Short mmCIF file of N, CA and C in Angstrom, two decimals:
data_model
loop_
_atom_site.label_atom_id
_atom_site.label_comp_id
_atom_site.label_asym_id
_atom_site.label_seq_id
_atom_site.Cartn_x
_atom_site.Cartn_y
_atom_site.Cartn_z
N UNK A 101 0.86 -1.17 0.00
CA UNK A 101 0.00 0.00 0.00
C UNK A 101 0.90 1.22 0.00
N UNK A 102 1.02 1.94 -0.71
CA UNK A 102 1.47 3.25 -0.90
C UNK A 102 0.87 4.53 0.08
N UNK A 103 1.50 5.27 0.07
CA UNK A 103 1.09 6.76 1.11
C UNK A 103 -0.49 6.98 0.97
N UNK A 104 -1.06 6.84 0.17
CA UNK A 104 -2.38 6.85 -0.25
C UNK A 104 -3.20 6.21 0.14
N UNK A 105 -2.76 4.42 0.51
CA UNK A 105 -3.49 3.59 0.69
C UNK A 105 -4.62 3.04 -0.84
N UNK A 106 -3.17 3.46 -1.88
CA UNK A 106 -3.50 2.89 -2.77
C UNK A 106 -2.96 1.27 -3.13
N UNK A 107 -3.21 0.13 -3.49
CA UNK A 107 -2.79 -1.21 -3.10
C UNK A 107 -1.74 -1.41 -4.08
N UNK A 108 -0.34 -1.83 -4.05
CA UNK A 108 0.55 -1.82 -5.04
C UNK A 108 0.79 -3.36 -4.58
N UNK A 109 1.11 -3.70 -5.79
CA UNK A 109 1.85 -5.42 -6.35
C UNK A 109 2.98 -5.66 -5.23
N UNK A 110 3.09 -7.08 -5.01
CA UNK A 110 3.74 -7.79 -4.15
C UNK A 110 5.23 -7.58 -5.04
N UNK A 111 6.48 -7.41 -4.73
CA UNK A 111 7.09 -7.60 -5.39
C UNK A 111 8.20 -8.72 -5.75
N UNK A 112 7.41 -9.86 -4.73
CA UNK A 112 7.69 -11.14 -5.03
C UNK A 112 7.42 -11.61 -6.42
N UNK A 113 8.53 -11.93 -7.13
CA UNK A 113 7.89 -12.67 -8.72
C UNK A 113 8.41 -14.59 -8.54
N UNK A 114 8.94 -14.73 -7.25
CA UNK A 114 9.32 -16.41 -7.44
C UNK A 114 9.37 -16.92 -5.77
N UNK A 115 9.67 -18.15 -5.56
CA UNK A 115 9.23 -18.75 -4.04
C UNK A 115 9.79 -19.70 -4.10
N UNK A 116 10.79 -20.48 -3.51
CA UNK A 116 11.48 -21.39 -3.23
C UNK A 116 11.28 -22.00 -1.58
N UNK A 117 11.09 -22.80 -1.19
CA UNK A 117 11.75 -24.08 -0.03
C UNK A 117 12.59 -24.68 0.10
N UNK A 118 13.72 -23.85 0.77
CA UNK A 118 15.02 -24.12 0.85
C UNK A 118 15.79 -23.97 2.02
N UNK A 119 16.48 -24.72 2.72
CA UNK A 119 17.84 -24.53 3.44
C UNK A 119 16.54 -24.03 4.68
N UNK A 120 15.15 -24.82 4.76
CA UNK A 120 14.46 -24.58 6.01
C UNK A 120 14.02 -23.02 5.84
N UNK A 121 13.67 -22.58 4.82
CA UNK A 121 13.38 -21.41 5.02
C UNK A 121 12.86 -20.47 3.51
N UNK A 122 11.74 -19.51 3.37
CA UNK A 122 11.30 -19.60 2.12
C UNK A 122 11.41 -18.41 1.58
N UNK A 123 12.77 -18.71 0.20
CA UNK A 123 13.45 -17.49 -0.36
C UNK A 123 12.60 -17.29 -1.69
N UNK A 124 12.73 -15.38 -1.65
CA UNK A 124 11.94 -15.41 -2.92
C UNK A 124 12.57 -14.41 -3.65
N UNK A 125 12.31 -14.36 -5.02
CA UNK A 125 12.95 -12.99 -6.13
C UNK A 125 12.47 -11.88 -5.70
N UNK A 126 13.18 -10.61 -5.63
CA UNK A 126 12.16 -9.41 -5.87
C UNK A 126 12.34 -8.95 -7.32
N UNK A 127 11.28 -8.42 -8.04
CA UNK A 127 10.99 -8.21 -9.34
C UNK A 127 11.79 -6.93 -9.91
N UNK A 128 12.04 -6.31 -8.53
CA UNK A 128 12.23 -4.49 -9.08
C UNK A 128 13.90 -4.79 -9.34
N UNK A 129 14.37 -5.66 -8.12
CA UNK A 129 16.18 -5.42 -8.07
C UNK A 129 16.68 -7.06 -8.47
N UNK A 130 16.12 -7.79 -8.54
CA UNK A 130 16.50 -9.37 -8.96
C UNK A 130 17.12 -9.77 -7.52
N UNK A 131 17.25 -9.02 -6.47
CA UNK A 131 17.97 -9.60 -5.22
C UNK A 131 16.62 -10.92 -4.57
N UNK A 132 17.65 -11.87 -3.80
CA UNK A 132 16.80 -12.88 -3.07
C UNK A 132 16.51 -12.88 -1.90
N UNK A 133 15.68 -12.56 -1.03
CA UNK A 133 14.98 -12.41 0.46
C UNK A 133 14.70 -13.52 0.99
N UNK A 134 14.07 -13.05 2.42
CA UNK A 134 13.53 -14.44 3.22
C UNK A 134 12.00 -13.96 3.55
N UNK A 135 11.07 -14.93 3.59
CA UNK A 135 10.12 -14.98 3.41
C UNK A 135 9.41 -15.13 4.72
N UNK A 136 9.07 -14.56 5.33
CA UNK A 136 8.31 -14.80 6.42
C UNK A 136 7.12 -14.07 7.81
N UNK A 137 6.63 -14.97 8.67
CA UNK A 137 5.89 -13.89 9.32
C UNK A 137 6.12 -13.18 10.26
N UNK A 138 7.47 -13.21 10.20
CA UNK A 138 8.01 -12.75 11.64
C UNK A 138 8.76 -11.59 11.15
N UNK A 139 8.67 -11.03 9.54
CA UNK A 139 9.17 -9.66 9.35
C UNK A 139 8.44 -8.79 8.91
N UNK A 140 8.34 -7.71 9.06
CA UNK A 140 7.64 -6.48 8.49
C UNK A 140 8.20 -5.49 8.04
N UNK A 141 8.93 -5.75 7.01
CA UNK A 141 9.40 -5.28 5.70
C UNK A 141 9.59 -5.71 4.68
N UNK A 142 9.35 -4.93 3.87
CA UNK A 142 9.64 -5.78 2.15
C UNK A 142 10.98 -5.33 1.57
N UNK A 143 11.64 -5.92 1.61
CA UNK A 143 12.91 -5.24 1.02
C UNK A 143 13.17 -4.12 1.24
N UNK A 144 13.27 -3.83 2.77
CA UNK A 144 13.40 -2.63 3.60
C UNK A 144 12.66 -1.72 3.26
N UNK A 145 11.91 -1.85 2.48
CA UNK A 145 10.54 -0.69 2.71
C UNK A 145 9.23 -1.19 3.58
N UNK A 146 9.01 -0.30 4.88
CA UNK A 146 7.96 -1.14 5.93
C UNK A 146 6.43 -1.35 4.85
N UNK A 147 6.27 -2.96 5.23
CA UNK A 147 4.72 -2.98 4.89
C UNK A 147 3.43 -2.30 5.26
N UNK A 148 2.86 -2.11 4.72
CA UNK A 148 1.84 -0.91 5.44
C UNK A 148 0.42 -1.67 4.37
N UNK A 149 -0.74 -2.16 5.82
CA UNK A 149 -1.54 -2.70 5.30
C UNK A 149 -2.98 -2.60 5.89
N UNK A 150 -3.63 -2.01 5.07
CA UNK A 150 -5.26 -1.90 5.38
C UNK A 150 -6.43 -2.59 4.97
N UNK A 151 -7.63 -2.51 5.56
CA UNK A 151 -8.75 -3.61 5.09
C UNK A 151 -10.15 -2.72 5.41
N UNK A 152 -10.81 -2.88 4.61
CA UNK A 152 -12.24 -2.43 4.25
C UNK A 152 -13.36 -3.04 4.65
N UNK A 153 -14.37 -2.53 5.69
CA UNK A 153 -15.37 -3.48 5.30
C UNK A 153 -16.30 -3.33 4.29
N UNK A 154 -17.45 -4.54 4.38
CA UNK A 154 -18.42 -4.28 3.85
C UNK A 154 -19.12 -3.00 3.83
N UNK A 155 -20.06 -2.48 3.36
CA UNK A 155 -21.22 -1.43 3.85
C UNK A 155 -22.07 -1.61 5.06
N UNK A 156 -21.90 -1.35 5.73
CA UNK A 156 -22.69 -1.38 6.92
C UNK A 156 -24.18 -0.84 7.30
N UNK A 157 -25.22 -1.32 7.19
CA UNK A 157 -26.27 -0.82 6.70
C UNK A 157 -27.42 -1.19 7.85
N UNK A 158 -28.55 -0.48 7.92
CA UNK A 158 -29.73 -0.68 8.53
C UNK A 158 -31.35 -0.87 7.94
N UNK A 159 -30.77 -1.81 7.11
CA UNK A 159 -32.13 -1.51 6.30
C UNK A 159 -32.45 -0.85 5.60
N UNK A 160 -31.59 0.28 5.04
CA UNK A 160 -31.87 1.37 3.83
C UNK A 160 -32.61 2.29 4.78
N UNK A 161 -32.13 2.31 6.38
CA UNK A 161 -33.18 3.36 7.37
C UNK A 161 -31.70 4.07 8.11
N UNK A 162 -31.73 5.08 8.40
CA UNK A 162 -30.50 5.76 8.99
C UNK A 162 -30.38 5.26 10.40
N UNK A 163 -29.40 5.57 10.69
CA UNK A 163 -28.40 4.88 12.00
C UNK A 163 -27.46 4.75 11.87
N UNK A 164 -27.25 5.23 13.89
CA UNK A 164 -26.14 5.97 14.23
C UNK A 164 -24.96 4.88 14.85
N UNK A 165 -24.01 4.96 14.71
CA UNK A 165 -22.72 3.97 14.91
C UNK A 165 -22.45 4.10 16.44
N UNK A 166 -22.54 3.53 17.29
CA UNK A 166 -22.59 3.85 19.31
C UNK A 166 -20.91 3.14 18.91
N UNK A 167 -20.60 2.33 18.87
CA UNK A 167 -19.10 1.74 19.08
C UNK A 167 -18.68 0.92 17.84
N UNK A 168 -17.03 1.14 17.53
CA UNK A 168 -16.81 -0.19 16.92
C UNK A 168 -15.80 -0.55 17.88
N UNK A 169 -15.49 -1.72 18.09
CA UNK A 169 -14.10 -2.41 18.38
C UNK A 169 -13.31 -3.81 17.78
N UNK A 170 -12.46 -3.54 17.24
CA UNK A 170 -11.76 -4.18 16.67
C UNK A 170 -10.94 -5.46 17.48
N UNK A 171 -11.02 -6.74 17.30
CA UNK A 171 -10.24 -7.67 18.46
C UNK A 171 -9.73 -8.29 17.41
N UNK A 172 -8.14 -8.24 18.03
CA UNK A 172 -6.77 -8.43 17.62
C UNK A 172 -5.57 -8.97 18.57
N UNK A 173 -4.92 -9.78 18.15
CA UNK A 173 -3.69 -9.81 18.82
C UNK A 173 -3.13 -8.82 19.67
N UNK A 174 -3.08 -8.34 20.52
CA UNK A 174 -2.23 -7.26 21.30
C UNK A 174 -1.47 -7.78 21.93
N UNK A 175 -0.20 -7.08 22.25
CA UNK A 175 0.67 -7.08 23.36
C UNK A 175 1.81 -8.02 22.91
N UNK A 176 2.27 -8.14 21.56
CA UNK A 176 3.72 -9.20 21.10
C UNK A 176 3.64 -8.07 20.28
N UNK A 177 4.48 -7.09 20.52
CA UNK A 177 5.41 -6.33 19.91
C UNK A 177 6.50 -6.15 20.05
N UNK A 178 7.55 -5.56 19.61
CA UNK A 178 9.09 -4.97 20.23
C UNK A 178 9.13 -4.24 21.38
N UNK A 179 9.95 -4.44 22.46
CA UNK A 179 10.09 -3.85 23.74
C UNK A 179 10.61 -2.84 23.45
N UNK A 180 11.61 -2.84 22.45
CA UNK A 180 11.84 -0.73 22.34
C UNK A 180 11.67 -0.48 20.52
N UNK A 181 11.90 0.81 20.18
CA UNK A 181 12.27 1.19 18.63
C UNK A 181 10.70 1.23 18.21
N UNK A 182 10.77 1.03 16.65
CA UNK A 182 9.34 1.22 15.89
C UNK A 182 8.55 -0.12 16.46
N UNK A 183 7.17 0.17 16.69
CA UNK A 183 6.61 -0.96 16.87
C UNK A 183 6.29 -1.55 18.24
N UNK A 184 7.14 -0.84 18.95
CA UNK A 184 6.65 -1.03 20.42
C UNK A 184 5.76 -0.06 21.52
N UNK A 185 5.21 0.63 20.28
CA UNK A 185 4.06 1.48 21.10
C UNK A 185 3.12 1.76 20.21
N UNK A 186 2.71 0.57 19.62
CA UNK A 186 1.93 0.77 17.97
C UNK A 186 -0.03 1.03 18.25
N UNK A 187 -0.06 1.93 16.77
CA UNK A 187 -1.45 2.21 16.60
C UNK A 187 -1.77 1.62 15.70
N UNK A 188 -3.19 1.37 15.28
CA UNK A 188 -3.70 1.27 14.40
C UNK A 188 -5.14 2.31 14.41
N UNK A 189 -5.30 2.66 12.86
CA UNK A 189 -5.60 4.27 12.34
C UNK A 189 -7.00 3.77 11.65
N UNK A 190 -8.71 4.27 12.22
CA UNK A 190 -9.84 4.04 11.38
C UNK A 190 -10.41 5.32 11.22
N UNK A 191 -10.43 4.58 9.44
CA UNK A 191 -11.66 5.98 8.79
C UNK A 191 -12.55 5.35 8.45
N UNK A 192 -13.95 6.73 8.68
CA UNK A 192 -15.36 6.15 8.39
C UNK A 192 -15.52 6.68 6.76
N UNK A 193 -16.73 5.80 6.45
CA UNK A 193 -17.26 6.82 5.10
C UNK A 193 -18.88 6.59 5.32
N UNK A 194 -19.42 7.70 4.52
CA UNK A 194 -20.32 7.76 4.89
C UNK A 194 -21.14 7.87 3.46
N UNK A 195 -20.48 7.42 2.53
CA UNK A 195 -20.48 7.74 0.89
C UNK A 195 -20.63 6.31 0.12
N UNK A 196 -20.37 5.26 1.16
CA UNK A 196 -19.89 4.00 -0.14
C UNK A 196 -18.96 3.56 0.13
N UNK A 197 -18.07 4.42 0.78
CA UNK A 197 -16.26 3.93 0.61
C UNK A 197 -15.85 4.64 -0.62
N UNK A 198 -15.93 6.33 -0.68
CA UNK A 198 -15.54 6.91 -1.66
C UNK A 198 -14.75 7.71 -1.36
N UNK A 199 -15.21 8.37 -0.28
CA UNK A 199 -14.42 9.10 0.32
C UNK A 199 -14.48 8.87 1.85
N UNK A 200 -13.15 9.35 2.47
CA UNK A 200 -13.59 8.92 3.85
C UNK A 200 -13.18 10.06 4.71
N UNK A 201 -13.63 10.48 6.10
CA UNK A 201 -13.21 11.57 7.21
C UNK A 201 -11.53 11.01 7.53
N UNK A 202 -11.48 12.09 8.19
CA UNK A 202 -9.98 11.73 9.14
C UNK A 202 -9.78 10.52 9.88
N UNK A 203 -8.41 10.40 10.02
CA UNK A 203 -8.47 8.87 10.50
C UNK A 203 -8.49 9.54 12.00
N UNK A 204 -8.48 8.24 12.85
CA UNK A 204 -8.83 7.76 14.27
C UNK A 204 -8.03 7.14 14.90
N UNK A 205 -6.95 7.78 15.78
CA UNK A 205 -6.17 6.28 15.85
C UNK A 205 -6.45 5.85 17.44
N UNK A 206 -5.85 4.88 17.38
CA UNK A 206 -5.55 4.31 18.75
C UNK A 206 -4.70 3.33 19.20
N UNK A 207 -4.28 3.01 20.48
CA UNK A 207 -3.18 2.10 20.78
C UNK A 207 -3.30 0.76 20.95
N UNK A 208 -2.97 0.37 20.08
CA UNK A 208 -2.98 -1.55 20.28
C UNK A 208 -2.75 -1.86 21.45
N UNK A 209 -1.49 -1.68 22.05
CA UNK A 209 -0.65 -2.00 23.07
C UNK A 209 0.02 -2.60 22.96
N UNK A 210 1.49 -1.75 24.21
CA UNK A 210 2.71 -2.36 24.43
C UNK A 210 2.89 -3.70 24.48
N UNK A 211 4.17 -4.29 25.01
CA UNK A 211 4.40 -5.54 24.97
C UNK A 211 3.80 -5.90 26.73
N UNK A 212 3.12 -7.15 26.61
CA UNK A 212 2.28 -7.41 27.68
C UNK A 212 1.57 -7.00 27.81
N UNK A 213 0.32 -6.13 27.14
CA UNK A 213 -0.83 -5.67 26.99
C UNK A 213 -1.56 -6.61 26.21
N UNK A 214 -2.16 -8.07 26.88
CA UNK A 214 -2.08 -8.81 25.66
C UNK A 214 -4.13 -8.70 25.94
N UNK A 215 -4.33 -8.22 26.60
CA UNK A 215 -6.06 -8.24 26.83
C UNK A 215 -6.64 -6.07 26.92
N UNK A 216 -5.90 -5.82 26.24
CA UNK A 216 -6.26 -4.45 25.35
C UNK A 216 -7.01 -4.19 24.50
N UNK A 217 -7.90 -3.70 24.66
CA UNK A 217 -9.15 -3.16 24.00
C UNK A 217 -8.90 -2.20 23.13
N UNK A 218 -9.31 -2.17 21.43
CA UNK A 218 -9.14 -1.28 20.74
C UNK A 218 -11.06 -0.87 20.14
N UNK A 219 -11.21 0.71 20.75
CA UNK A 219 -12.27 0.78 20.29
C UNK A 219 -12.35 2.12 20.16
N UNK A 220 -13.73 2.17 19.32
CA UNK A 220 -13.69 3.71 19.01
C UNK A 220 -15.84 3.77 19.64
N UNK A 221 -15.61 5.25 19.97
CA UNK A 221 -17.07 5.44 20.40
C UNK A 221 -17.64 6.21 19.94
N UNK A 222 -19.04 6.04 19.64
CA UNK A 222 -19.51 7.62 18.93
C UNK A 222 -19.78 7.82 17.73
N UNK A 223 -19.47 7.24 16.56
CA UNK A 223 -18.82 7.52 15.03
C UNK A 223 -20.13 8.06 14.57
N UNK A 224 -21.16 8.87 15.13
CA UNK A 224 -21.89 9.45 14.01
C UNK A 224 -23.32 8.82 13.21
N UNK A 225 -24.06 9.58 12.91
CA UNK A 225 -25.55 9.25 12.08
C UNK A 225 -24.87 8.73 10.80
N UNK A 226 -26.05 7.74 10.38
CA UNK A 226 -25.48 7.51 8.94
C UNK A 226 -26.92 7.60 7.94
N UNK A 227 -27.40 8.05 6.85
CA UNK A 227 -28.02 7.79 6.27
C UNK A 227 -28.76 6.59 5.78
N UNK A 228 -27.81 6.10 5.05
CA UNK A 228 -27.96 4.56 4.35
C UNK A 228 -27.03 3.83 5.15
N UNK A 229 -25.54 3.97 4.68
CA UNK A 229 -24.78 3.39 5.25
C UNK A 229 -23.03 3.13 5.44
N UNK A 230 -22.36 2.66 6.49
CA UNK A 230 -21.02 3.29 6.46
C UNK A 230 -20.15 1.71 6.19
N UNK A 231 -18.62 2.70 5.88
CA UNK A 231 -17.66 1.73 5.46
C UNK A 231 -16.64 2.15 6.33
N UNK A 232 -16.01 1.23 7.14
CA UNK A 232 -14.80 1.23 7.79
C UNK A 232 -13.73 0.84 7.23
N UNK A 233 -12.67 1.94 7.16
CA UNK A 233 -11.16 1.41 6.61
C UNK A 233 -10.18 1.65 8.23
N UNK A 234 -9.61 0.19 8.29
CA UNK A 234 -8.56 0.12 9.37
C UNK A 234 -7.28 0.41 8.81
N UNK A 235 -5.88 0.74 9.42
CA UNK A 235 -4.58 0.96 8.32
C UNK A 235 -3.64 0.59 9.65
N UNK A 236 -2.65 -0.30 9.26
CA UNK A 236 -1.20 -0.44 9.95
C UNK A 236 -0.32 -0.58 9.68
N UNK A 237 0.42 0.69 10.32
CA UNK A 237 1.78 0.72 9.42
C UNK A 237 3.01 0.06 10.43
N UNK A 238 2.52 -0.52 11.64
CA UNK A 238 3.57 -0.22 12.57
C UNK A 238 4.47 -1.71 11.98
N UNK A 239 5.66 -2.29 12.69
CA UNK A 239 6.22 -3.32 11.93
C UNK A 239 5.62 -4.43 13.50
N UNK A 240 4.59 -4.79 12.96
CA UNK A 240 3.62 -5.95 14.34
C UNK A 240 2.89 -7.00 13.55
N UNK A 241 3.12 -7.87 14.25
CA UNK A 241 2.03 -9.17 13.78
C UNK A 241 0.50 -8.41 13.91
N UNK A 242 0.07 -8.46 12.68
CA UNK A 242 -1.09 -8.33 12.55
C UNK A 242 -2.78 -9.74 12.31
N UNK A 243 -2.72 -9.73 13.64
CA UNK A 243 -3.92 -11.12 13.72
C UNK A 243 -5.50 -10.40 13.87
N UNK A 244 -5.94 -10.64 13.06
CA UNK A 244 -7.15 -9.83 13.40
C UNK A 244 -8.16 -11.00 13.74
N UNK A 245 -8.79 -10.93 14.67
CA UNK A 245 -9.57 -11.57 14.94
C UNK A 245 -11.15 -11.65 14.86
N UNK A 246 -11.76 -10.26 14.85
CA UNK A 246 -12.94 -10.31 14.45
C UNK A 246 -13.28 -8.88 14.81
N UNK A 247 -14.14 -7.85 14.44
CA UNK A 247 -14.91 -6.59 14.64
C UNK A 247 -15.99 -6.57 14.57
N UNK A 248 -16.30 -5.59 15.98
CA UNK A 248 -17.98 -5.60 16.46
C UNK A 248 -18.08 -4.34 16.07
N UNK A 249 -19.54 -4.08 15.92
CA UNK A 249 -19.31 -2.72 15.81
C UNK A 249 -21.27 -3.16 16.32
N UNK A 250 -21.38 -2.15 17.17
CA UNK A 250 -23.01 -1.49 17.79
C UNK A 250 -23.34 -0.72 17.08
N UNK A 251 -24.80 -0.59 16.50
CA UNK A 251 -25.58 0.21 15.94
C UNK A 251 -27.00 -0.06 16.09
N UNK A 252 -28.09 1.40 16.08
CA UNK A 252 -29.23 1.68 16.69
C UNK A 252 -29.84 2.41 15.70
N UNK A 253 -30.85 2.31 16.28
CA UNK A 253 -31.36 3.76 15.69
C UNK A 253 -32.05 4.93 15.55
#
């Protein structure tokens, strides 16, 4: 994902199982990497990765968003440097997913914060209906586990 959170190509073009460990081409420089989930970078540029939901809707009747919260892995991050005091950043839309407000952030949590609550309160009337974009740039295992989100009306 680019500064935009526009989605750019993997720049893996090949994948090998080798020597216990899974090396792959990069397309841009022909150099060979290691493949895995325990890094968060791509050929030293940090991965940065977001997800969309559905439309979130009430029946084609307006209503207002009371909470979302997001449940995730917390608390296995780095004890110092990038990543050990990580956020993750939500925008609403209120359009489709066309355009969206300012992002939202909040703190995953440190290392040993492993029962940390990430939520947001409040988000607003909706007409028809809204789209949530989440974004993380920090360098963290990203496990997502499932999102609630309350709505009334």
């Amino acid at each position: 994902v680019d500064s935009n959170l526009n989605p750019q190509p993997s720049r893996i073009t090949s994948m090998v199982d080798a020597y216990s460990m899974l090396l792959v081409g990069d397309q841009i420089s022909g150099n060979i990497g290691i493949y895995s989930d325990e890094y968060f970078y791509e050929y030293g540029q940090e991965i940065r990765s977001y997800f969309t939901t559905a439309p979130i809707s009430n029946n084609g009747k307006p209503f207002s968003i009371y909470a979302v919260e997001i449940v995730m892995e917390t608390g296995s991050v780095p004890i110092s440097g990038q990543g050990s005091d990580p956020i993750i950043r939500m925008s609403v839309s209120k359009d489709g997913g066309r355009t969206f407000y300012p992002e939202i952030t909040r703190k995953v949590g440190k290392i040993g914060e492993y029962r940390n609550r990430i939520a947001w309160d409040q988000q607003g009337r909706f007409e028809r209906n809204a789209v949530l974009r989440f974004d993380i740039s920090e360098p963290i295992r990203r496990v997502i586990k499932g999102l609630e989100v309350e709505i009334g009306a």
